[in-house]
PDB file of C-alpha atoms and ligand atoms in Angstrom:
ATOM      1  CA  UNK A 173     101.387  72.013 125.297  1.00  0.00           C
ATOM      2  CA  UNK A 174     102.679  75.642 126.153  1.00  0.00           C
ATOM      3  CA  UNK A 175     102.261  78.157 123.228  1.00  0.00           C
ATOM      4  CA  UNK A 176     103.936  81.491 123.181  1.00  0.00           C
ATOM      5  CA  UNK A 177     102.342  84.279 120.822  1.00  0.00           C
ATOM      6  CA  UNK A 178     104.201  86.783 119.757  1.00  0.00           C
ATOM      7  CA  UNK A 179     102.002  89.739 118.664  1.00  0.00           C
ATOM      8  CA  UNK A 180     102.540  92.967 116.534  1.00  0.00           C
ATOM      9  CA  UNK A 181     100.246  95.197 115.468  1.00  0.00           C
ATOM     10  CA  UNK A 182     100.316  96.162 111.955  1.00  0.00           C
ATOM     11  CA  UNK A 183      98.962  92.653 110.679  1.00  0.00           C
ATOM     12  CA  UNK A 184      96.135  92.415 112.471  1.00  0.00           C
ATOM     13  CA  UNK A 185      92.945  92.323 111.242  1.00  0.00           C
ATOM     14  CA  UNK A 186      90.975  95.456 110.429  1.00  0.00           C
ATOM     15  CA  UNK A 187      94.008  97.462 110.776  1.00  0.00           C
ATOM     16  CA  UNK A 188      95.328  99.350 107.392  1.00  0.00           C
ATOM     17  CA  UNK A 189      96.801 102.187 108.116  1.00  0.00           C
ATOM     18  CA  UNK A 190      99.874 103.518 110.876  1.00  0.00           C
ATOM     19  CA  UNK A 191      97.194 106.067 112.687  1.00  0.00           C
ATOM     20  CA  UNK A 192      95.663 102.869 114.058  1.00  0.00           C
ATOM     21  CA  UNK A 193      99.151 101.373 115.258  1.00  0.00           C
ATOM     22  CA  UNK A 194      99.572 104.722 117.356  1.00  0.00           C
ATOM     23  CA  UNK A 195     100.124 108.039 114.944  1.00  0.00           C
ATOM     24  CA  UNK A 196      97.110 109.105 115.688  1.00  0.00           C
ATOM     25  CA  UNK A 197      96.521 108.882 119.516  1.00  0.00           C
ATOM     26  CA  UNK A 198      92.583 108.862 119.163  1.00  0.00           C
ATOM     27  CA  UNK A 199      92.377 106.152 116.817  1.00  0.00           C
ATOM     28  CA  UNK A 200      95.020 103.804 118.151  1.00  0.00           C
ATOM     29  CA  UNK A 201      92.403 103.815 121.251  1.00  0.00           C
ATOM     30  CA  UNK A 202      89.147 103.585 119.866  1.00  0.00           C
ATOM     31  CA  UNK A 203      90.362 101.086 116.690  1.00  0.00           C
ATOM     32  CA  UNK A 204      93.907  99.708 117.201  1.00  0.00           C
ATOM     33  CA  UNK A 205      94.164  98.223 120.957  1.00  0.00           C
ATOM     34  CA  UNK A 206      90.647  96.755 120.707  1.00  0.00           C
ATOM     35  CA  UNK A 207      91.402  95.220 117.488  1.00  0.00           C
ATOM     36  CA  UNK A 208      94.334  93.696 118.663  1.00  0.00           C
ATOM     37  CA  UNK A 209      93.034  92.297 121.515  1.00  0.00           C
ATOM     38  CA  UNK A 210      90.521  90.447 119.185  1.00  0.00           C
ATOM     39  CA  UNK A 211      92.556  88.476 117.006  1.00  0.00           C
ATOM     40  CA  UNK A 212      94.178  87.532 120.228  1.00  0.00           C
ATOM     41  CA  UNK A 213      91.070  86.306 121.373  1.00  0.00           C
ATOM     42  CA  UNK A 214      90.475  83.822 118.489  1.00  0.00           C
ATOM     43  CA  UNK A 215      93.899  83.297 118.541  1.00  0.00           C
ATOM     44  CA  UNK A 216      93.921  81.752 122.126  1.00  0.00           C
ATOM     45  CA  UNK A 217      90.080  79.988 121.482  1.00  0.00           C
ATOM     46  CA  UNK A 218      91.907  78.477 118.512  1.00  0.00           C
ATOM     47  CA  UNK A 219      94.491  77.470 120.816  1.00  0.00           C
ATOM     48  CA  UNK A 220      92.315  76.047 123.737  1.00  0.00           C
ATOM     49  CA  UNK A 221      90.249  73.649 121.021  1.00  0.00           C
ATOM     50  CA  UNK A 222      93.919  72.736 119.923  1.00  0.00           C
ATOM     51  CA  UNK A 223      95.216  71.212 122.948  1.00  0.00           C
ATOM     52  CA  UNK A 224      97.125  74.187 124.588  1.00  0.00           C
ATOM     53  CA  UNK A 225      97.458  73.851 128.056  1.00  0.00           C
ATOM     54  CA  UNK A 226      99.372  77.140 129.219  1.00  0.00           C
ATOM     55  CA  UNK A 227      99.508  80.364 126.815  1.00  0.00           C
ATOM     56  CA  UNK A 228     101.625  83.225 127.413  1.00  0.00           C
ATOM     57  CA  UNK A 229     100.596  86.621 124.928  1.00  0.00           C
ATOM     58  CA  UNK A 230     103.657  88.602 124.044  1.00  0.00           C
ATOM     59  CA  UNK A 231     102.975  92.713 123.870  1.00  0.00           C
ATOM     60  CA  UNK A 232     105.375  93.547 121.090  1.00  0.00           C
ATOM     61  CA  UNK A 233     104.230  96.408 119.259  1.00  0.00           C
ATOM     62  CA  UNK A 234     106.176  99.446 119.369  1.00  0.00           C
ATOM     63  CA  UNK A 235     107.597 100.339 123.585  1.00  0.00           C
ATOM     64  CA  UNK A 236     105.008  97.650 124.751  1.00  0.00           C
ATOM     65  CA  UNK A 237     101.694  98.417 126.744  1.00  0.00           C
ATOM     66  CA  UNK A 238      99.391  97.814 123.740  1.00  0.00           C
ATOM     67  CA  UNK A 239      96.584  95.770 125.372  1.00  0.00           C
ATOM     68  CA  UNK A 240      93.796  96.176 127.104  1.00  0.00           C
ATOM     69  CA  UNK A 241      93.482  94.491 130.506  1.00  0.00           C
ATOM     70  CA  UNK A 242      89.341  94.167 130.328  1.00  0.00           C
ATOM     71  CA  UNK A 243      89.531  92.734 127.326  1.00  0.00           C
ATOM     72  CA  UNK A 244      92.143  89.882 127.843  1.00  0.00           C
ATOM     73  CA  UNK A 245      91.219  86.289 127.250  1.00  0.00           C
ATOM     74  CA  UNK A 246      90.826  84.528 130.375  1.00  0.00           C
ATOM     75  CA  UNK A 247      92.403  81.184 129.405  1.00  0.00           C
ATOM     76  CA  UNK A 248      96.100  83.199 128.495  1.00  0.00           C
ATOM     77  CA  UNK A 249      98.519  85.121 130.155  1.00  0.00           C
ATOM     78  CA  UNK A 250      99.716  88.508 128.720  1.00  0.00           C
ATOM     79  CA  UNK A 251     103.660  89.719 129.061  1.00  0.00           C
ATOM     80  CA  UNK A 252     103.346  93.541 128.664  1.00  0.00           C
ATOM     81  CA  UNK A 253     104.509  96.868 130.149  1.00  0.00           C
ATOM     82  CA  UNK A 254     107.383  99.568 128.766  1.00  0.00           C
ATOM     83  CA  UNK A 255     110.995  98.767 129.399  1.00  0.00           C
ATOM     84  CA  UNK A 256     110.857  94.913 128.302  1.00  0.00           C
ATOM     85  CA  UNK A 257     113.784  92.832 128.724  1.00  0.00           C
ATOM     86  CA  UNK A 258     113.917  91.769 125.090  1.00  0.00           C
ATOM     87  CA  UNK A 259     111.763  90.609 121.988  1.00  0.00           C
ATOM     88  CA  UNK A 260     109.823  87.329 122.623  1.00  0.00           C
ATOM     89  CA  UNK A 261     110.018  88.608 126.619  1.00  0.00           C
ATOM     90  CA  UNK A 262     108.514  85.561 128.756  1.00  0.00           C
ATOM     91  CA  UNK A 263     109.759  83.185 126.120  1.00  0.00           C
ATOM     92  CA  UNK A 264     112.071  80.283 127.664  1.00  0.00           C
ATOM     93  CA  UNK A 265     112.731  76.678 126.406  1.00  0.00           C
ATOM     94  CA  UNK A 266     109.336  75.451 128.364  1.00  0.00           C
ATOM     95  CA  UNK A 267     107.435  76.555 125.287  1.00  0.00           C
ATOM     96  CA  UNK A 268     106.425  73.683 122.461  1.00  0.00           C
ATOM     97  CA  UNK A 269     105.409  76.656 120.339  1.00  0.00           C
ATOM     98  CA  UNK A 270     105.332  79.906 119.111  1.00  0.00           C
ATOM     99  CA  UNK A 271     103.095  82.137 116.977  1.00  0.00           C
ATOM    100  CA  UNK A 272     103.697  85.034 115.249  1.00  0.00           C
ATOM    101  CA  UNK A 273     100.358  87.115 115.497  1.00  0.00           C
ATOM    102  CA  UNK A 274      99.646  90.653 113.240  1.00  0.00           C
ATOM    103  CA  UNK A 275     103.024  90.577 111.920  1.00  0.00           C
ATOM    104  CA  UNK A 276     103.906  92.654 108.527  1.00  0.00           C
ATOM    105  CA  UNK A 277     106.385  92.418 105.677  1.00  0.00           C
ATOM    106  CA  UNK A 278     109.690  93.912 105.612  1.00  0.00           C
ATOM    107  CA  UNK A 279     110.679  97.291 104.481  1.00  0.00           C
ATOM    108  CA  UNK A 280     110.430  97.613 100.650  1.00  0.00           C
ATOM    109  CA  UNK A 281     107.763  94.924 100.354  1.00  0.00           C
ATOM    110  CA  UNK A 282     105.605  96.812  98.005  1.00  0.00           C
ATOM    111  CA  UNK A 283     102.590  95.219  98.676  1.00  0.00           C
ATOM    112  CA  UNK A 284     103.004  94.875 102.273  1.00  0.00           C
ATOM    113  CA  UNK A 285     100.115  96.824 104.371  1.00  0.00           C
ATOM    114  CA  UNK A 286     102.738  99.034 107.060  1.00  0.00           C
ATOM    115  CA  UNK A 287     105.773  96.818 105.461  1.00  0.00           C
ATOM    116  CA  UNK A 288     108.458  98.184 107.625  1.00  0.00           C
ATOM    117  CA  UNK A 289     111.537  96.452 109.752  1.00  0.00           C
ATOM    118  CA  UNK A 290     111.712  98.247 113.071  1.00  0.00           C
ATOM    119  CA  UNK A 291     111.541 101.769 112.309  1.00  0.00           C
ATOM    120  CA  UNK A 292     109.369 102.841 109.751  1.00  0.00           C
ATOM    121  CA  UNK A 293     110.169 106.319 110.222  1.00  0.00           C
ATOM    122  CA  UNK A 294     113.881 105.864 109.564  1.00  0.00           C
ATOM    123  CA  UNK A 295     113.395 103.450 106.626  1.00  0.00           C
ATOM    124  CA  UNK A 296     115.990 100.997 108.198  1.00  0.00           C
ATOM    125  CA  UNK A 297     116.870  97.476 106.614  1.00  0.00           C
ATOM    126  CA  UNK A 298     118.668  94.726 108.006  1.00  0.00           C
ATOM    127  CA  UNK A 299     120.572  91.315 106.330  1.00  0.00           C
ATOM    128  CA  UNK A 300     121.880  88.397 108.327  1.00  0.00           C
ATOM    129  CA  UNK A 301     124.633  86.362 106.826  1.00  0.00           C
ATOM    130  CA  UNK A 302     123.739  88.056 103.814  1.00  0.00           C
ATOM    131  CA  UNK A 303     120.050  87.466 103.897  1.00  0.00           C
ATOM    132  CA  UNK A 304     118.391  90.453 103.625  1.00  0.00           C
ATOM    133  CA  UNK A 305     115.502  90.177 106.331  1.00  0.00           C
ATOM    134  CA  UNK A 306     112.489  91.384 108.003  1.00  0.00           C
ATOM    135  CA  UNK A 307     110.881  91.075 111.425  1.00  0.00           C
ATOM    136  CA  UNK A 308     109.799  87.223 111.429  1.00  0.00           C
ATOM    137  CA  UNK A 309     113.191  86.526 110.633  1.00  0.00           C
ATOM    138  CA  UNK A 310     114.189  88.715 113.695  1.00  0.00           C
ATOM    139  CA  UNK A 311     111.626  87.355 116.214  1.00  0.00           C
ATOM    140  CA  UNK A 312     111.797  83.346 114.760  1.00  0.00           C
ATOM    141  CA  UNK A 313     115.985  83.988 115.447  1.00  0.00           C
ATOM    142  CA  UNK A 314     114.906  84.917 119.206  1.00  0.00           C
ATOM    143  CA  UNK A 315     112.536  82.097 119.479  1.00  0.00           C
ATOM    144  CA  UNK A 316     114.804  79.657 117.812  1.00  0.00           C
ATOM    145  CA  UNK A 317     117.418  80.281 119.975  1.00  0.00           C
ATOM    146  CA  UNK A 318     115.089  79.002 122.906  1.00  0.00           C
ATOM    147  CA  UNK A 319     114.540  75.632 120.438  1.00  0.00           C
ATOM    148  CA  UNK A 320     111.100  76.612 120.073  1.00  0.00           C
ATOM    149  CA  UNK A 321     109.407  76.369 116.431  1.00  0.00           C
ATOM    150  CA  UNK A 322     107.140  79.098 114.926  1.00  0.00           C
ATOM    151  CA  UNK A 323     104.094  77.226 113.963  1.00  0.00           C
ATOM    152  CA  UNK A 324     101.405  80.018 112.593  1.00  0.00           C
ATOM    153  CA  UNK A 325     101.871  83.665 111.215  1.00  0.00           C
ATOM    154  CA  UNK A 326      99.015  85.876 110.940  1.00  0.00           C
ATOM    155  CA  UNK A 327      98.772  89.041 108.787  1.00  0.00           C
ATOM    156  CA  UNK A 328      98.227  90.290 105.401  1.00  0.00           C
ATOM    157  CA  UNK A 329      98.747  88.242 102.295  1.00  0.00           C
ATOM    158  CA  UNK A 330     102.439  89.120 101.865  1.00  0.00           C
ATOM    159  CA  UNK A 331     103.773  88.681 105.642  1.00  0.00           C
ATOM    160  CA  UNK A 332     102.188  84.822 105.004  1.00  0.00           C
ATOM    161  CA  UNK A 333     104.118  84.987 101.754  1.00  0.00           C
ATOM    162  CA  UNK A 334     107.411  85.924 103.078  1.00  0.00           C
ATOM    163  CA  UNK A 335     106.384  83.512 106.527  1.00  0.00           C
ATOM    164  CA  UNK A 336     106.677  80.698 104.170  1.00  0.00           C
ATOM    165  CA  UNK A 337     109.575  81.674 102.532  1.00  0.00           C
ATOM    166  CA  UNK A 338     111.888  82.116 105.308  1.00  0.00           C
ATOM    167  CA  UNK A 339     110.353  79.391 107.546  1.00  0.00           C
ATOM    168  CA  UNK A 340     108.727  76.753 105.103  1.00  0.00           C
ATOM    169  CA  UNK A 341     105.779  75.430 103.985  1.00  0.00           C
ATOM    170  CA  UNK A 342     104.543  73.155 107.052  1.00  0.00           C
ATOM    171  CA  UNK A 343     103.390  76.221 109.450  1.00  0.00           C
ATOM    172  CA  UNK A 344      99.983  77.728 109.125  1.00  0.00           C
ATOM    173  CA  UNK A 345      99.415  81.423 107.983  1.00  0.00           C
ATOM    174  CA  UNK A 346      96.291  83.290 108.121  1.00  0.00           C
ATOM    175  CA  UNK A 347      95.918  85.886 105.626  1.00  0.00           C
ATOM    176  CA  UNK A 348      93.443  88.521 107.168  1.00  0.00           C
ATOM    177  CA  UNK A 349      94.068  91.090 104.427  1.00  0.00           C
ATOM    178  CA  UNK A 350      95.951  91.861 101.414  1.00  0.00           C
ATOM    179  CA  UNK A 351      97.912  94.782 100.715  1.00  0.00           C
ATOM    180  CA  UNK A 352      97.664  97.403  97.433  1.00  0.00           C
ATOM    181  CA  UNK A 353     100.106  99.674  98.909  1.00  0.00           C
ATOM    182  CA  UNK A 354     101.436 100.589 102.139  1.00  0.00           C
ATOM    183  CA  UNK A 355      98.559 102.136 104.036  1.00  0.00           C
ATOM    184  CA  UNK A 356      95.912 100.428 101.736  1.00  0.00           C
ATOM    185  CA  UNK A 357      94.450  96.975 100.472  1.00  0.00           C
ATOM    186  CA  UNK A 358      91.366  94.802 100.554  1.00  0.00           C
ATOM    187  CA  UNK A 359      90.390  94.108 104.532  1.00  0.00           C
ATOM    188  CA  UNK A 360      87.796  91.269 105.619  1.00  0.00           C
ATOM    189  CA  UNK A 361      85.464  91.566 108.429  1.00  0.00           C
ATOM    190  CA  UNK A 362      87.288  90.714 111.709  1.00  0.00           C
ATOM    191  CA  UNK A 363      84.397  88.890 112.715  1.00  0.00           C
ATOM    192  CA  UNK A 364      85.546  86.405 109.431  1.00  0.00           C
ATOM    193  CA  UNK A 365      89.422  86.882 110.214  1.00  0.00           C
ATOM    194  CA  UNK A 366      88.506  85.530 113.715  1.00  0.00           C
ATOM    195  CA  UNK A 367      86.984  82.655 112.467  1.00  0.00           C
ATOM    196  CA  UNK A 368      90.177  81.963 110.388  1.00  0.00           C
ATOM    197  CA  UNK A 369      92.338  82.792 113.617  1.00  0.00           C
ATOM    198  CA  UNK A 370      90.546  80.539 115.619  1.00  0.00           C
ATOM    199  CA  UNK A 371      90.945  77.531 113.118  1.00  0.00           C
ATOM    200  CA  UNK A 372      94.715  78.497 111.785  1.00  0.00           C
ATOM    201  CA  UNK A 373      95.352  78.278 115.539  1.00  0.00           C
ATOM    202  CA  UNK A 374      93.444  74.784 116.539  1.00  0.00           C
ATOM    203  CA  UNK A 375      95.602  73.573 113.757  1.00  0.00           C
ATOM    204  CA  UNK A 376      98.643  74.772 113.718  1.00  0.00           C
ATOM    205  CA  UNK A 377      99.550  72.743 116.991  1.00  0.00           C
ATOM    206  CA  UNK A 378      99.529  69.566 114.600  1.00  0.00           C
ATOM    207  CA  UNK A 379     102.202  70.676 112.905  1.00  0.00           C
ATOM    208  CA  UNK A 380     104.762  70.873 116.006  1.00  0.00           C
ATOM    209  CA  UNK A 381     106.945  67.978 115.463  1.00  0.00           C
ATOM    210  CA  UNK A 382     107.211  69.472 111.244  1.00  0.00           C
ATOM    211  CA  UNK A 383     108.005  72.817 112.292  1.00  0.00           C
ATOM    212  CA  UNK A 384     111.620  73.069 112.923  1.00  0.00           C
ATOM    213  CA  UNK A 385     113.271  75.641 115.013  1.00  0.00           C
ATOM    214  CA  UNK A 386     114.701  78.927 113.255  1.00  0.00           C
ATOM    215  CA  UNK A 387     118.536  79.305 112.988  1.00  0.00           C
ATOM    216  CA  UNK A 388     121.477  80.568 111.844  1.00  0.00           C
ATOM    217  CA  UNK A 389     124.847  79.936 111.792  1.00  0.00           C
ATOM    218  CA  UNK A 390     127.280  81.913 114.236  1.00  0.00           C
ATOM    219  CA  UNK A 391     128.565  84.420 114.636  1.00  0.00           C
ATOM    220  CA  UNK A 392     125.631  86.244 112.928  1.00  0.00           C
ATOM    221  CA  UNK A 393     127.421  89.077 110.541  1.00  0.00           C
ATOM    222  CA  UNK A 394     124.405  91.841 110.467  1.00  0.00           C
ATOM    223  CA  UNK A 395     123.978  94.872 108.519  1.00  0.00           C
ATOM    224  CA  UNK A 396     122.224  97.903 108.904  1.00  0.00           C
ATOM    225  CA  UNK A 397     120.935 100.207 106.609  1.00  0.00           C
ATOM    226  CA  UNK A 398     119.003 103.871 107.364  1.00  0.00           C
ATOM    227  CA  UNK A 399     117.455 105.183 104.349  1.00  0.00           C
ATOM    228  CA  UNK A 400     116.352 108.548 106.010  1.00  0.00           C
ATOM    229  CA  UNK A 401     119.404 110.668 105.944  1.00  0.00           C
ATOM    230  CA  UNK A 402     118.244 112.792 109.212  1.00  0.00           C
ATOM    231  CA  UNK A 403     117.787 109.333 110.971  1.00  0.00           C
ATOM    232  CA  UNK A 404     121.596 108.015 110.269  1.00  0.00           C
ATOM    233  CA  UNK A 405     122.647 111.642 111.481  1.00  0.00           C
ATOM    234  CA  UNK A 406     120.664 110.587 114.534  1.00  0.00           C
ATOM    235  CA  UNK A 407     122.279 107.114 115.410  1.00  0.00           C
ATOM    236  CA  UNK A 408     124.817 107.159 117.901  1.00  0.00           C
ATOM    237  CA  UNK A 409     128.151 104.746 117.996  1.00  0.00           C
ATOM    238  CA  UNK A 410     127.536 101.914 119.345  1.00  0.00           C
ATOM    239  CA  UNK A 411     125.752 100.171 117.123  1.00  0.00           C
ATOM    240  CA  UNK A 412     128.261  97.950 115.897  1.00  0.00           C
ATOM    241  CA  UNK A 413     130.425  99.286 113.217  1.00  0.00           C
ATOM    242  CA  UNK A 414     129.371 102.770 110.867  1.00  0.00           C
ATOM    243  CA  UNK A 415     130.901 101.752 107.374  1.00  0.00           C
ATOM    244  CA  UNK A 416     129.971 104.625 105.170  1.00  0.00           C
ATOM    245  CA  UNK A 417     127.226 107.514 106.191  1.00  0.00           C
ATOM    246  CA  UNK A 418     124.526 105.222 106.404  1.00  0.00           C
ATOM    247  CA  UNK A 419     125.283 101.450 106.717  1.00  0.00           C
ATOM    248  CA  UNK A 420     126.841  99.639 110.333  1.00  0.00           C
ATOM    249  CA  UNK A 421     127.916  96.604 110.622  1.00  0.00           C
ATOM    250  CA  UNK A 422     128.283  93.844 113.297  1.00  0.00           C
ATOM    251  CA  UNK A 423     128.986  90.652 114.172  1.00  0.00           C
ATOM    252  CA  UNK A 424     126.615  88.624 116.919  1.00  0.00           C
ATOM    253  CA  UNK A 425     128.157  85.967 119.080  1.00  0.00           C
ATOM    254  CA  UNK A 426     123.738  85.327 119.603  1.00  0.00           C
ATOM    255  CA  UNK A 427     120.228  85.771 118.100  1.00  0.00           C
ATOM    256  CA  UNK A 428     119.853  87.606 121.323  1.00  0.00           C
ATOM    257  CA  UNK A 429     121.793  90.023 120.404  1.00  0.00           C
ATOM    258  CA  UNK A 430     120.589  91.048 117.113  1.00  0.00           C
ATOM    259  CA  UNK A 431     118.350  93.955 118.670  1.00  0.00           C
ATOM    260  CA  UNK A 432     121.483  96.128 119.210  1.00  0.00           C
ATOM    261  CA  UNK A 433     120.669  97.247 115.967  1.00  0.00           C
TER     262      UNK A 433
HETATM  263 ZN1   ZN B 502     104.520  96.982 115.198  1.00  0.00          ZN
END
């Protein structure tokens, strides 16, 4: 069985606050890259005892070129560098699975540790067909569109919450925190989240055949919203269509093409 993960960084374990994710240059070093490349660790060792024969890691934090090549797992593969191709890069109908690893909530989620959707600077929003939506949404579109299902999503309590609201209650979620506020809540060890990891992950390839592919009808009609006034002065054209000072609007023949904004 070949697995894709997906990773982020915010939802990992140990991580709480945006200085680890790469604010703060010294921290994102010393705390957030080796962090990261532990959950992916147990992710893949979860994996292995699963059944997995080929594993390809996603680097999709931020411009890319977020792990650490002494620390990689020797039984995966790792897409990463800057100027990726798209989201899910690597990604191709092959793949039986997918997981979404240290994802977060979406912007607004009040109890979401670093809830955000894309920029967190820029405060931006987005809705599908009406659906107002966060970043699983956006990478389970991508992956769908392949035919491959998202299986497991790993992060803090909410991201599982709104995992299993948008893509049901048959894939696995591993809850390695849970959020007060946005740059604070209740962390476990990581030596404990791994543990979870590694078992959320030899399960999770059970639940294949359950798991259904993410999708939506097309054309997908997207909206944007920038709640940082500075940041919609920023945005060039085009981005689809700029409906009043800080909303756009466009219409996508594919999930691929959902990044545009
Ligand atoms: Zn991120």
């Amino acid at each position: 069985m070949r697995v894709y993960i997906s990773t982020d960084m915010e939802g990992i374990s140990g991580i709480s606050t945006f200085a680890q994710c790469g604010r703060d240059p010294a921290r994102y070093e010393a705390e957030g890259r080796p962090l990261l490349m532990a959950d992916i660790s147990a992710c893949v060792d979860g994996l292995i005892e699963g059944g997995a024969s080929y594993i390809l890691v996603g680097d999709g934090h931020a411009s890319g070129c977020n792990f650490i090549p002494e620390l990689m797992h020797p039984d995966a593969d790792y897409f990463t560098g800057t100027e990726r191709p798209r989201a899910a890069s690597g990604l191709d109908e092959s793949f039986d699975a997918a997981i979404l690893l240290g994802y977060h909530a979406m912007n607004g989620t009040e109890t979401g540790m670093m809830h955000h959707t894309q920029s967190s600077k820029a405060e931006t929003k987005y809705w599908y067909n009406g659906v107002e939506s966060g970043e699983i949404v956006q990478s389970s579109l991508v992956i769908g569109h392949f035919d491959v299902p998202v299986v497991m999503v790993t992060g803090d309590l909410a991201t599982c919450e709104e995992a299993h609201h948008f893509l049901g209650d048959d894939i696995v979620t591993v809850a390695v925190k849970e959020g007060f506020s946005r740059q604070c809540g209740i962390l476990i060890a990581p030596e404990m989240a791994h543990e979870m990891l590694r078992e959320g992950a030899a399960e999770c390839l059970s639940r294949v055949e359950l798991c259904k592919p993410f999708k939506m009808d097309l054309p997908i009609e997207g909206k944007m919203i920038v709640q940082t006034p500075e940041y919609a002065e920023k945005r060039g054209e085009n981005l689809g269509k700029k409906i009043n000072e800080n909303t756009w609007v466009a219409s996508f023949e594919s999930p691929l093409d959902i990044y545009r904004f």
